[in-house]
Coordinates of C-alpha atoms and ligand atoms in Angstrom, one line a residue:
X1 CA 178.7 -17.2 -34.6
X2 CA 181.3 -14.4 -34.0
X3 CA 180.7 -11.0 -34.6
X4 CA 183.1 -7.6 -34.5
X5 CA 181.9 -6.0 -31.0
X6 CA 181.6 -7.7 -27.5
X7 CA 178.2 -8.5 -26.2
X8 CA 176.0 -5.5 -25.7
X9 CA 172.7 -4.8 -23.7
X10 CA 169.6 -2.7 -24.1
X11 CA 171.0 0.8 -24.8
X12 CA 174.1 0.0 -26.1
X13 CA 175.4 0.2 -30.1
X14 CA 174.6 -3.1 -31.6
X15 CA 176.9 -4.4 -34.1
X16 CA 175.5 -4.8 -37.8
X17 CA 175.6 -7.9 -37.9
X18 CA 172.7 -7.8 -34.8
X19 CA 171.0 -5.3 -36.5
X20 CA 170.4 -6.8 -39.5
X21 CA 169.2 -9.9 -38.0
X22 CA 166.8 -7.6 -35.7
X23 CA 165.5 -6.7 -38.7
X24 CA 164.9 -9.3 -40.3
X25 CA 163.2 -11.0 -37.6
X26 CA 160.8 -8.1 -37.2
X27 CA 159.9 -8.3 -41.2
X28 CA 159.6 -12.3 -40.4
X29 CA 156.9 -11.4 -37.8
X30 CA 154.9 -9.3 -39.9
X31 CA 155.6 -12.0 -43.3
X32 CA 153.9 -15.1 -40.9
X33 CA 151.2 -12.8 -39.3
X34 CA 149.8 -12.0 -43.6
X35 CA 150.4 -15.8 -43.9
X36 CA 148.4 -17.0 -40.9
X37 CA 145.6 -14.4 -41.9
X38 CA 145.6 -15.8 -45.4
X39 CA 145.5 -19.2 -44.7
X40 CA 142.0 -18.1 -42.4
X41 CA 141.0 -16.8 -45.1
X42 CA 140.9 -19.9 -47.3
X43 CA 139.6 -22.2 -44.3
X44 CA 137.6 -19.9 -41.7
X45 CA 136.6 -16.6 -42.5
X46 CA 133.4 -15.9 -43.0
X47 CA 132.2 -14.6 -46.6
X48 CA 131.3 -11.0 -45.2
X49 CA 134.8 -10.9 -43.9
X50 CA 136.5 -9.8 -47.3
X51 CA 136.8 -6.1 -47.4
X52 CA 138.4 -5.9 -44.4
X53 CA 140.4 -8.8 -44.6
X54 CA 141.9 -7.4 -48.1
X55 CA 142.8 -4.0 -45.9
X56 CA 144.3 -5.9 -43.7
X57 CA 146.4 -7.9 -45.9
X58 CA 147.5 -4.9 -47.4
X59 CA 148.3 -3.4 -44.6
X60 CA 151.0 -5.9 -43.6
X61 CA 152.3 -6.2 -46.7
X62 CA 153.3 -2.7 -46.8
X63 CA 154.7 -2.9 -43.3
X64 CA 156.9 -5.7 -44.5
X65 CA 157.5 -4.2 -47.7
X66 CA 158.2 -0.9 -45.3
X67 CA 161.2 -3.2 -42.8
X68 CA 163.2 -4.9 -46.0
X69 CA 163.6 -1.5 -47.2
X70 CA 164.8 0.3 -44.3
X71 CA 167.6 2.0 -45.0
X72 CA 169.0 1.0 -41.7
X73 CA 168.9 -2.8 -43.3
X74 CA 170.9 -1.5 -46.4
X75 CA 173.4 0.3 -43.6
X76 CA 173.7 -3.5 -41.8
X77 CA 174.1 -4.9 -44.6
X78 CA 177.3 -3.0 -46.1
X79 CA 179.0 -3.4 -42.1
X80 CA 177.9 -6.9 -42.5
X81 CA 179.4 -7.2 -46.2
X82 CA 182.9 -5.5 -45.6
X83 CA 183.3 -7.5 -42.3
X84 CA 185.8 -10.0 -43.9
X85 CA 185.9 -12.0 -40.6
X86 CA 182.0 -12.6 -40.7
X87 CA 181.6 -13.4 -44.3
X88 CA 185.0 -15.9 -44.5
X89 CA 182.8 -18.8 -44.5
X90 CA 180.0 -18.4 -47.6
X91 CA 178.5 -21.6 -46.4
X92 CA 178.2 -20.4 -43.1
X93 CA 175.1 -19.1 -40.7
X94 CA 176.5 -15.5 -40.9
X95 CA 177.1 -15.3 -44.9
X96 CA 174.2 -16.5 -45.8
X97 CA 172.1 -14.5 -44.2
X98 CA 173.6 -11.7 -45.5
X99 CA 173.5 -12.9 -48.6
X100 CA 170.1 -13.7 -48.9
X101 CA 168.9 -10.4 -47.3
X102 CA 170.8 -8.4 -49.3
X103 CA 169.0 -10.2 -52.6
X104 CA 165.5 -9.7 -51.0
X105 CA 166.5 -5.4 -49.5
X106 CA 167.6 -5.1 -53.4
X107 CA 165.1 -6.5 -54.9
X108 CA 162.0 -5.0 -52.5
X109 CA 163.7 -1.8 -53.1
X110 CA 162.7 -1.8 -56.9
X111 CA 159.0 -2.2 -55.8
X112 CA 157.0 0.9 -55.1
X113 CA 155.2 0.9 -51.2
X114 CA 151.9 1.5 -53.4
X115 CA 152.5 -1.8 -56.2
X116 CA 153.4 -3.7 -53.0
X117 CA 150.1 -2.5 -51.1
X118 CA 147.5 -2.9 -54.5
X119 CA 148.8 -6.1 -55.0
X120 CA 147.9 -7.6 -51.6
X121 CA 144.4 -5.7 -51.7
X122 CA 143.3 -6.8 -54.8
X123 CA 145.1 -10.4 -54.9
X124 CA 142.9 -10.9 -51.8
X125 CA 139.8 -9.6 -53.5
X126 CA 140.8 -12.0 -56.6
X127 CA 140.9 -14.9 -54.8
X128 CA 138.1 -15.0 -53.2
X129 CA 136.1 -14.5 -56.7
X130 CA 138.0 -17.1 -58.1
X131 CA 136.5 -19.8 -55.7
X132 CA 132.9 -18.1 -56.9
X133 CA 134.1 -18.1 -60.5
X134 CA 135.2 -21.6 -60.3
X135 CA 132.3 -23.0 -58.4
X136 CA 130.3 -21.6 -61.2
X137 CA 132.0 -22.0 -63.8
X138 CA 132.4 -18.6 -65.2
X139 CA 135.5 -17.2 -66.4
X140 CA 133.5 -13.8 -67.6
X141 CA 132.7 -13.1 -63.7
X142 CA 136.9 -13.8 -62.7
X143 CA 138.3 -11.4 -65.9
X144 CA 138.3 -8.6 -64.5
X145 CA 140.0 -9.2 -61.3
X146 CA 142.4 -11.1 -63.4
X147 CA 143.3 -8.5 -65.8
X148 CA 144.3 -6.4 -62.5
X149 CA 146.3 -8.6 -61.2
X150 CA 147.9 -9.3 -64.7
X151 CA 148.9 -5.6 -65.3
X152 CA 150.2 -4.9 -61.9
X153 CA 152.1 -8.2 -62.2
X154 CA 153.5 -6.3 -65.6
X155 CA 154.0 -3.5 -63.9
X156 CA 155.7 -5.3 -60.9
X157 CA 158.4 -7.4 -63.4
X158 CA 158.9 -4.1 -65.1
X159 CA 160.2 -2.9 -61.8
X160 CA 162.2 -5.7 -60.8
X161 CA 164.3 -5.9 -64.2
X162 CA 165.4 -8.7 -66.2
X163 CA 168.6 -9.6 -67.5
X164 CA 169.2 -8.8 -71.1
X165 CA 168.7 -12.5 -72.6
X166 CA 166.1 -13.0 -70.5
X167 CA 161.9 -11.6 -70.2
X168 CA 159.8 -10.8 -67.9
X169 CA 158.6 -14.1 -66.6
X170 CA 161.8 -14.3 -65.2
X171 CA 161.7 -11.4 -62.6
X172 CA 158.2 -12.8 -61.1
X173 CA 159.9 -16.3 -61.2
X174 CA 162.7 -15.0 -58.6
X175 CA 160.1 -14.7 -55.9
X176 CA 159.9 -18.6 -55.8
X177 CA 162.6 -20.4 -57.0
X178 CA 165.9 -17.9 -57.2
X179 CA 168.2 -18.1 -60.3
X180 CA 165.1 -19.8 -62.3
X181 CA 164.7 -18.4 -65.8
X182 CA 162.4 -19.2 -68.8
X183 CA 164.4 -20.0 -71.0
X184 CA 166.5 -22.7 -68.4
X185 CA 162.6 -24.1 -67.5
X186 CA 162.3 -24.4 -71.2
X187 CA 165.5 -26.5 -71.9
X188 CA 164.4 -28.9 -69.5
X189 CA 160.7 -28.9 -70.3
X190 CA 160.9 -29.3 -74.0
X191 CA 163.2 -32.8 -73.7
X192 CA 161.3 -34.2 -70.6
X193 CA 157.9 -33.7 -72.9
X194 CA 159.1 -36.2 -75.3
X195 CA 160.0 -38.1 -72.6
X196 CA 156.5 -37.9 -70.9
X197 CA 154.7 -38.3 -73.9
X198 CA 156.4 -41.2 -75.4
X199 CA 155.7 -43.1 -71.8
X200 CA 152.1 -42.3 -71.3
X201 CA 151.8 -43.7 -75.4
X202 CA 153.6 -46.7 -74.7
X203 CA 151.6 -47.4 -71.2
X204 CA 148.1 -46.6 -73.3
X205 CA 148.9 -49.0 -75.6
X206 CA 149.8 -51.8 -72.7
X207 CA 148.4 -55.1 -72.6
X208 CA 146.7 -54.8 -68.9
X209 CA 146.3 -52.2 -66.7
X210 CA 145.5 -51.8 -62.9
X211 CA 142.7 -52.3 -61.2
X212 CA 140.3 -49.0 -61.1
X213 CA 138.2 -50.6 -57.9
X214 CA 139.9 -48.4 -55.3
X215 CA 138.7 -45.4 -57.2
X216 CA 135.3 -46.3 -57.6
X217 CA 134.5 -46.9 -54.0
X218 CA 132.2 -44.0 -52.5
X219 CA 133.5 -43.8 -48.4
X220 CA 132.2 -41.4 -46.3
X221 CA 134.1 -37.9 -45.7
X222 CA 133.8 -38.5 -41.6
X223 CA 136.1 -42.0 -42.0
X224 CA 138.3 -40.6 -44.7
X225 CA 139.2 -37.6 -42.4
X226 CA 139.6 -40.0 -39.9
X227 CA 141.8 -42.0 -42.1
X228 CA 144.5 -39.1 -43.7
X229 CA 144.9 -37.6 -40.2
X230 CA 146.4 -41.4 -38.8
X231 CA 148.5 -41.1 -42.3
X232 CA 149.8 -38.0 -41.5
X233 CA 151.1 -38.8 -38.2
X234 CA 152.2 -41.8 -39.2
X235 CA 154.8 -40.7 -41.6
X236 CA 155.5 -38.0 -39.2
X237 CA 153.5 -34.5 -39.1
X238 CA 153.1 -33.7 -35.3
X239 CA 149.9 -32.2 -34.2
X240 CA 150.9 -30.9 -31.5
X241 CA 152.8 -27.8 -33.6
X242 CA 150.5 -28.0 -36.7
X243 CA 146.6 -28.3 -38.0
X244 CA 145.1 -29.8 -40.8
X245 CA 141.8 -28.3 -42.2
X246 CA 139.4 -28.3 -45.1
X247 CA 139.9 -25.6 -48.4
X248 CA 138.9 -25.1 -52.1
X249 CA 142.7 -25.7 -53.0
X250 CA 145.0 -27.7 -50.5
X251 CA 148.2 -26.1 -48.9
X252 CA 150.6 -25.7 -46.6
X253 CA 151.4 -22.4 -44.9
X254 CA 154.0 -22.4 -42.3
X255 CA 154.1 -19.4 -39.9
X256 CA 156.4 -21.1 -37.8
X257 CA 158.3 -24.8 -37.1
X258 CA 156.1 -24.7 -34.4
X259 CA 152.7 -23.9 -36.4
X260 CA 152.6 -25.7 -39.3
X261 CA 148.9 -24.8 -41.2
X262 CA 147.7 -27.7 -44.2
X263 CA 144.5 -28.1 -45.3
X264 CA 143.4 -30.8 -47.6
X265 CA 140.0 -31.3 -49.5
X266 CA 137.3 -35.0 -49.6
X267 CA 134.9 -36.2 -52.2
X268 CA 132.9 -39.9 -51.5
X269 CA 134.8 -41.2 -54.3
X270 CA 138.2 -40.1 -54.4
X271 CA 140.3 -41.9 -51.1
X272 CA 142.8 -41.6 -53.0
X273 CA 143.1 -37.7 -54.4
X274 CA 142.3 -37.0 -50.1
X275 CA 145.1 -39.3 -49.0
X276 CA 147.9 -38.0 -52.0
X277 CA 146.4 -34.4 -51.3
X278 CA 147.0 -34.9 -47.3
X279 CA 150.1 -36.5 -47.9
X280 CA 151.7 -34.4 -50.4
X281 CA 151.2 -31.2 -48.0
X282 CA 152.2 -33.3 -44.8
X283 CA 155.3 -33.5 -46.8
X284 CA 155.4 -29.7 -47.1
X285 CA 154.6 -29.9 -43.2
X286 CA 157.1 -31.6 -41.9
X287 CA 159.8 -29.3 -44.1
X288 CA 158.0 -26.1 -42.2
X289 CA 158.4 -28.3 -39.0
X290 CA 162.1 -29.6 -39.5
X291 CA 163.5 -26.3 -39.8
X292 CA 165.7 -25.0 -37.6
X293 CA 164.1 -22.6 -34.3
X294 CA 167.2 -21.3 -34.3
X295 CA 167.3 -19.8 -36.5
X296 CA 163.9 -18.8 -37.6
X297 CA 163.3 -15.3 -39.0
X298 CA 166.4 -15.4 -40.6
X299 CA 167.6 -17.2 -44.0
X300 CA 169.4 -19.8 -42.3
X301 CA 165.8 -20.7 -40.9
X302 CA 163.8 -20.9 -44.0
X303 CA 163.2 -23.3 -47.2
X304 CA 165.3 -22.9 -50.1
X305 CA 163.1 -22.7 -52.7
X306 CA 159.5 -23.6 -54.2
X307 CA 160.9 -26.6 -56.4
X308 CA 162.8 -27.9 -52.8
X309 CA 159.9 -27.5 -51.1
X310 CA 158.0 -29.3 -53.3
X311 CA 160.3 -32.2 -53.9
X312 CA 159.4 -33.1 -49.9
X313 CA 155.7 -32.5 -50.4
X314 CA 155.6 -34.9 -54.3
X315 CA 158.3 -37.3 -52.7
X316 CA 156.1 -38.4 -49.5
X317 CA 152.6 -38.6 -51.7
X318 CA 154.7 -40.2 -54.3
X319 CA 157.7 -42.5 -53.8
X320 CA 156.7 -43.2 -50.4
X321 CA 152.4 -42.9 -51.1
X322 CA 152.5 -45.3 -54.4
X323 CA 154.8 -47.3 -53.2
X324 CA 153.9 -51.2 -53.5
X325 CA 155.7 -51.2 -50.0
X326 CA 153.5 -48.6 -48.6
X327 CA 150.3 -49.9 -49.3
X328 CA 151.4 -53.6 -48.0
X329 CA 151.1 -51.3 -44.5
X330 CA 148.5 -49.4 -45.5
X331 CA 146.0 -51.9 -47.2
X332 CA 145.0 -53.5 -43.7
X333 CA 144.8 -49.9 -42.5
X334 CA 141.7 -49.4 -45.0
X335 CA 139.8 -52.3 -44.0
X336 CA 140.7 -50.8 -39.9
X337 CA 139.1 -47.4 -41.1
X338 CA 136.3 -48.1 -43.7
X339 CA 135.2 -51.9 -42.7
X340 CA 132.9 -53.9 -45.0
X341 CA 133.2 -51.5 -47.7
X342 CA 136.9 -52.5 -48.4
X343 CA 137.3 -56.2 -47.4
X344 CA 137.1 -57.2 -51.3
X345 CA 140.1 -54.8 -52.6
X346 CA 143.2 -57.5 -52.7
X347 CA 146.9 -55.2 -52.2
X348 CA 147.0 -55.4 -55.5
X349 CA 144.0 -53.7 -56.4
X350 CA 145.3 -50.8 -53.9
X351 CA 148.5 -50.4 -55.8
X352 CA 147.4 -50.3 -58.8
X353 CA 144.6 -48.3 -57.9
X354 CA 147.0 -46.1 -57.0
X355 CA 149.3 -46.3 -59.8
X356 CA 146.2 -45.8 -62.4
X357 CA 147.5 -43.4 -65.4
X358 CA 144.9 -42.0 -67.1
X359 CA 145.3 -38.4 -68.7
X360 CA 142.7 -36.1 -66.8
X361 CA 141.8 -32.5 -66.6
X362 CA 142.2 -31.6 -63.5
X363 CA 146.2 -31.4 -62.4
X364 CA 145.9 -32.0 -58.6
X365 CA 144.3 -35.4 -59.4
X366 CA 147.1 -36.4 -62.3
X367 CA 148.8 -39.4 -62.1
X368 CA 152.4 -38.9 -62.1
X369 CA 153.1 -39.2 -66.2
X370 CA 151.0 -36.6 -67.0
X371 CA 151.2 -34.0 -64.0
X372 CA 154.1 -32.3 -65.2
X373 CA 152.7 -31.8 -68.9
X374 CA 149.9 -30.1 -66.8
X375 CA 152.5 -27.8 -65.4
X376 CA 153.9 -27.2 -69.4
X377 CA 150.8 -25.9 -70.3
X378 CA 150.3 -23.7 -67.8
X379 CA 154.1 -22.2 -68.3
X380 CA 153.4 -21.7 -71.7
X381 CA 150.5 -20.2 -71.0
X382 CA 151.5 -17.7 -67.7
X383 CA 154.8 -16.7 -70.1
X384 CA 153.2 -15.3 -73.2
X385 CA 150.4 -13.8 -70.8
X386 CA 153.2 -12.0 -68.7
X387 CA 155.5 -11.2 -72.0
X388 CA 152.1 -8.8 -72.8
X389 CA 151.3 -11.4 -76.0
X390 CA 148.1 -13.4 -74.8
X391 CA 145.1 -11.1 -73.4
X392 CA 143.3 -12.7 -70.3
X393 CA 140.3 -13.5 -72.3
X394 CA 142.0 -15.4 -74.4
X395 CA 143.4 -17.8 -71.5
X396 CA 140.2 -20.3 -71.9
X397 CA 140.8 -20.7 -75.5
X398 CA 144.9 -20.7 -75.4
X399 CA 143.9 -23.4 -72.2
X400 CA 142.0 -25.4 -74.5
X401 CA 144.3 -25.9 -77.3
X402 CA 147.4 -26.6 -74.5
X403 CA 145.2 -29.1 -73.1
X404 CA 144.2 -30.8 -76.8
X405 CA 147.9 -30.7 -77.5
X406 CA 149.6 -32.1 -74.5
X407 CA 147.1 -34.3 -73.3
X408 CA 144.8 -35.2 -75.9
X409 CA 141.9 -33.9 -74.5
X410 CA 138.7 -31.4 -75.1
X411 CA 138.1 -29.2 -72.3
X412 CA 134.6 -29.6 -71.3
X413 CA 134.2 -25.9 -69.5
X414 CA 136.5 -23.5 -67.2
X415 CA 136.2 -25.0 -64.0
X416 CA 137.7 -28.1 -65.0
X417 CA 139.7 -26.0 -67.4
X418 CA 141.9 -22.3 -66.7
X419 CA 140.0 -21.8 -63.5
X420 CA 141.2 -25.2 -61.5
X421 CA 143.9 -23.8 -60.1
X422 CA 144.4 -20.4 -57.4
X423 CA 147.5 -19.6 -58.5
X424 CA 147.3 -16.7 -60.8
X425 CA 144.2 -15.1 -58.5
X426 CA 147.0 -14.9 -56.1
X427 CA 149.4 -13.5 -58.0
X428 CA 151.8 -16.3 -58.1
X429 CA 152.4 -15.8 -62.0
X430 CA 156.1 -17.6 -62.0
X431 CA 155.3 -20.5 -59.9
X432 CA 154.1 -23.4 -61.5
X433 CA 157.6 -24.8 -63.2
X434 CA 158.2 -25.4 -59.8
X435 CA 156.0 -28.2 -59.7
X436 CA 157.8 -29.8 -62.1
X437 CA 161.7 -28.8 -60.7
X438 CA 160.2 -30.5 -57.2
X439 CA 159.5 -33.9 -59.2
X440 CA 162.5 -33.9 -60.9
X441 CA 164.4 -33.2 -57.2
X442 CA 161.9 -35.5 -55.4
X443 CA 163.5 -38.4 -57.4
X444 CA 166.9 -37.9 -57.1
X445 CA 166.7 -36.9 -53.8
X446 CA 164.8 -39.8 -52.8
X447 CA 167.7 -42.3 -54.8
X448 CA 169.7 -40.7 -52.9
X449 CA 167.9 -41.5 -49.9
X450 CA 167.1 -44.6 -50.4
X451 CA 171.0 -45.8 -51.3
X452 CA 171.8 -44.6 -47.6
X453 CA 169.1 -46.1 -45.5
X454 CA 169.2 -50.2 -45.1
X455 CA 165.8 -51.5 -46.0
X456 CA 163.5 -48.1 -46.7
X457 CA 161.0 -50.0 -48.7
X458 CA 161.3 -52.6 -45.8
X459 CA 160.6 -50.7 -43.3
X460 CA 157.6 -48.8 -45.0
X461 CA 156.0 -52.1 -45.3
X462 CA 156.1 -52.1 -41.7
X463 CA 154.8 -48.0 -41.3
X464 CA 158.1 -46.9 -39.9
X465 CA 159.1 -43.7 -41.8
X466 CA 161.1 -41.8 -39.2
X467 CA 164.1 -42.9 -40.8
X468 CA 163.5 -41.3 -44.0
X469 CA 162.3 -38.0 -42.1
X470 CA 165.0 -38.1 -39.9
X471 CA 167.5 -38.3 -43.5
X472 CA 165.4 -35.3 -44.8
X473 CA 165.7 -33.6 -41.7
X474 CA 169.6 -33.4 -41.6
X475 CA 170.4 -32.8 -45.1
X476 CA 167.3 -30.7 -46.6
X477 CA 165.6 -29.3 -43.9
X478 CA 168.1 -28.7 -40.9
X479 CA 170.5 -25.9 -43.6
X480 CA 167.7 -23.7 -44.3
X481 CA 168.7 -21.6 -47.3
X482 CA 173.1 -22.7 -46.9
X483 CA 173.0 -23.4 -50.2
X484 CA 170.8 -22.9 -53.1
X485 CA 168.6 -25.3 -54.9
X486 CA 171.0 -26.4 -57.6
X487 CA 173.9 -26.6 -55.0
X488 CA 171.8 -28.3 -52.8
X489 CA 171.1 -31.1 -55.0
X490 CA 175.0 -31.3 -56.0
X491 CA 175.7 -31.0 -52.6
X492 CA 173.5 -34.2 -51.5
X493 CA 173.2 -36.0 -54.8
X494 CA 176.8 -35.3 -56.2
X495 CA 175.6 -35.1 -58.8
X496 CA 173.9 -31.6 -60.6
X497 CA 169.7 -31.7 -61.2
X498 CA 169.0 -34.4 -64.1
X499 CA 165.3 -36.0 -65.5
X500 CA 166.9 -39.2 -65.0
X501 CA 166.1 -40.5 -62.3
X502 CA 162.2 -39.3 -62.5
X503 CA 161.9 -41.6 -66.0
X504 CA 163.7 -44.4 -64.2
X505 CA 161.4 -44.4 -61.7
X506 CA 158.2 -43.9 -63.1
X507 CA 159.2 -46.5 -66.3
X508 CA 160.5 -49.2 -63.4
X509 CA 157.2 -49.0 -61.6
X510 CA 154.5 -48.7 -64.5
X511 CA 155.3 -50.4 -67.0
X512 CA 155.2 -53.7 -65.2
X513 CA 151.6 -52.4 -64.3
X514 CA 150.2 -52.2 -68.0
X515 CA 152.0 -54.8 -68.9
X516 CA 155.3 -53.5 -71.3
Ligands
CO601 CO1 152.9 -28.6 -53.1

């Protein structure tokens, strides 16, 4: 990349350009240092270890709140911007980092050192008694915590502004999937309901439906561990720049391409929630890993957005992991890993097994047809709690009614109801939609996919998946944040973001399963 001024050396003016990326890379230090210290948390730390873990989370977050204000950035930034030679490409390295820094310097700038600080401290102490509250059932012990986080979330969209037709939810919403508004998630939530709602009727009232013998199978943790660590190298996570561990809540932090952090999480009878869990965040894994060194540190050198990243992490557990073409590999696999214990399950029963659609109160277990009315409940929920129009303790009983609405169901009690899921302990008010956007881009991603590669389904019934990494590599992973989500998916699609190709898919491979 060209800049204004000849090379310097220690000592010697550095053009803005290099400043700004100096910068940048120092706030990228401090950023995966708070990330590698919160993914100990979740995995390693020991329970006396809190306190000062919170003080140290705050810490850094204030440090990195304290670099992507630095005036000196906003200086680099306007040399950068009136540098007409740097910015002529917008697509290119040089543009978009400047344009993507000068969205994050604006926007940290609206946020007071102290919000920044109390958020990390007390998002870290909320965490950690939302595992207790959860374990225990007992949404009265997690309320106060919550109600913290809440108002200083208030506080923080307060800060950040929303546009005049928009609300609240829409400034948090920012932080994970840029551009994303409400009322846009909305639009494409309320049709995609019907959608949802009419298939999972139609498949209920089907004349057969697959076999459930997979899932009733109890297999011993050691052998499943075993089993989802050969999957994920399989399809292409390398160990040798990344770990997978055990947690409450599965994930994938990256502090860098070359270590990649996942955890995933066993039971005896649930193979398959270990395997989708392990594969679904080796999907977010090999994103983190396929991204350029280059250019890490920097924009160019990081993921687009939540709903991308997610689209890589739902497209490997699910249009590769419940493929009929994966488990043809894969079914010989189980009987290699868990002997005896499988020889009677036929292919068929593993498919379906997999395939099983059933609705369910826990969303990380969901089949595919009802996971994303999961994620609608949620939205509604997180939107009028944000807007200031639902108290925390009302969140059980506004849970409870989503829950009887959208998926027929009574809550039995919190932990399989509004305390499943970390999210809101953590502050990530804003996030779930893009659970949702990821399914909808996993699918047309992967039709895009699987219209350039010869014989994809072919060659996962032989375990070869490097070609579709290697596809994923070059056009999601290699350009960073070049474009953004929606241009992406024009960009590699042709074609703009669409619920299309997600109810083509899922009606093409289930109904044939229960029989419509
Ligand atoms: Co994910």
């Amino acid at each position: 990349m060209t800049t204004s001024a000849s090379t310097t050396s220690v000592g010697q003016t550095t053009t803005p350009y290099e400043g700004l990326i100096g910068l940048a890379r120092e706030a990228a230090l401090l950023g995966s240092t708070a990330s590698l210290l919160n993914w100990d948390q979740q995995t390693m730390m020991p329970p006396g270890g809190l306190a000062y873990r919170s003080r140290q989370l705050a810490c850094l977050a204030s440090l990195h709140h304290g670099v992507l204000t630095d005036p000196r950035l906003g200086e680099h930034l306007a040399g950068c911007e009136s540098d007409q030679a740097l910015m002529a490409d917008p697509t290119g390295p040089a543009a978009v980092n400047v344009r993507e820094l000068r969205r994050l310097h604006d926007r940290q700038r609206k946020l007071p050192r102290s919000l920044v600080e109390e958020l990390a401290r007390t998002t870290s102490l909320a965490q950690h008694e939302w595992a207790e509250a959860r374990r225990d059932s007992d949404f009265a012990r997690f309320r106060p915590l919550l109600e913290k986080v809440v108002a200083l979330l208030r506080h923080k969209a307060q800060c950040l502004g929303w546009p005049a037709d928009g609300e609240p939810w829409d400034a948090l919403a920012e932080d994970y999937e840029p551009g994303c508004t409400a009322a846009a998630v909305e639009a494409i939530f309320g049709p995609l309901r019907e959608r949802l709602q009419g298939l999972l009727g139609e498949l209920m009232a089907g004349s057969t439906r697959p076999s459930d013998a997979l899932n009733e199978l109890k297999l011993p943790i050691e052998k499943q561990q075993k089993f989802v660590r050969f999957v994920a190298a399989q399809i292409g996570f390398d160990f040798s720049r990344g770990r997978l561990d055990c947690s409450a809540h599965p994930f994938c932090s990256g502090t860098h391409c070359n270590d990649v952090r996942m955890t995933t999480r066993f039971q005896q009878t649930m193979v398959c929630e270990a395997l989708g869990s392990t594969m679904h965040e080796t999907g977010h894994g090999i994103y983190e890993q396929g991204l350029p060194a280059e250019n890490i540190g920097t924009p160019m050198g990081e993921s687009v957005s939540l709903g991308i990243h997610e689209s890589q992490s739902r497209m490997w557990e699910n249009q590769v992991g419940r493929s009929r073409a994966f488990w043809s590999w894969c079914h010989p696999k189980l009987a290699e890993f868990f002997g005896a214990a499988v020889e009677s399950l036929s292919l068929d029963d593993v498919y379906g097994g997999a395939n099983i659609v059933r609705p369910g109160f826990i969303r990380v277990e969901a089949d595919e047809v009802t996971y994303n009315l999961h994620v609608m409940a949620r939205f509604d929920i997180e939107r009028v709690l944000i807007r200031g129009d639902l108290k925390v303790s009302e969140i059980p009983g506004a849970w409870n009614d989503a829950y009887r609405e959208y998926l027929g169901l009574e809550v039995p009690d919190d932990r399989r109801g509004c305390l499943q899921d970390i999210h809101w302990s953590s502050g990530s008010i804003g996030y779930f939609p893009t659970y949702t956007l990821g399914n909808l881009y996993a699918a047309q991603l992967f039709d895009k996919a699987a219209a350039d590669i010869d014989g994809l389904f072919e060659q996962f019934a032989r375990g070869e998946f490097a070609a579709l990494k290697a596809w994923l590599n070059e056009h999601i992973h290699s350009q960073g944040q070049r474009y953004r989500a929606a241009d992406l998916c024009k960009q590699v699609t042709g074609k703009p973001l669409s619920a299309d190709p997600l109810m083509r898919y899922l009606e093409g491979k289930l109904r044939p399963l229960y029989g419509q």
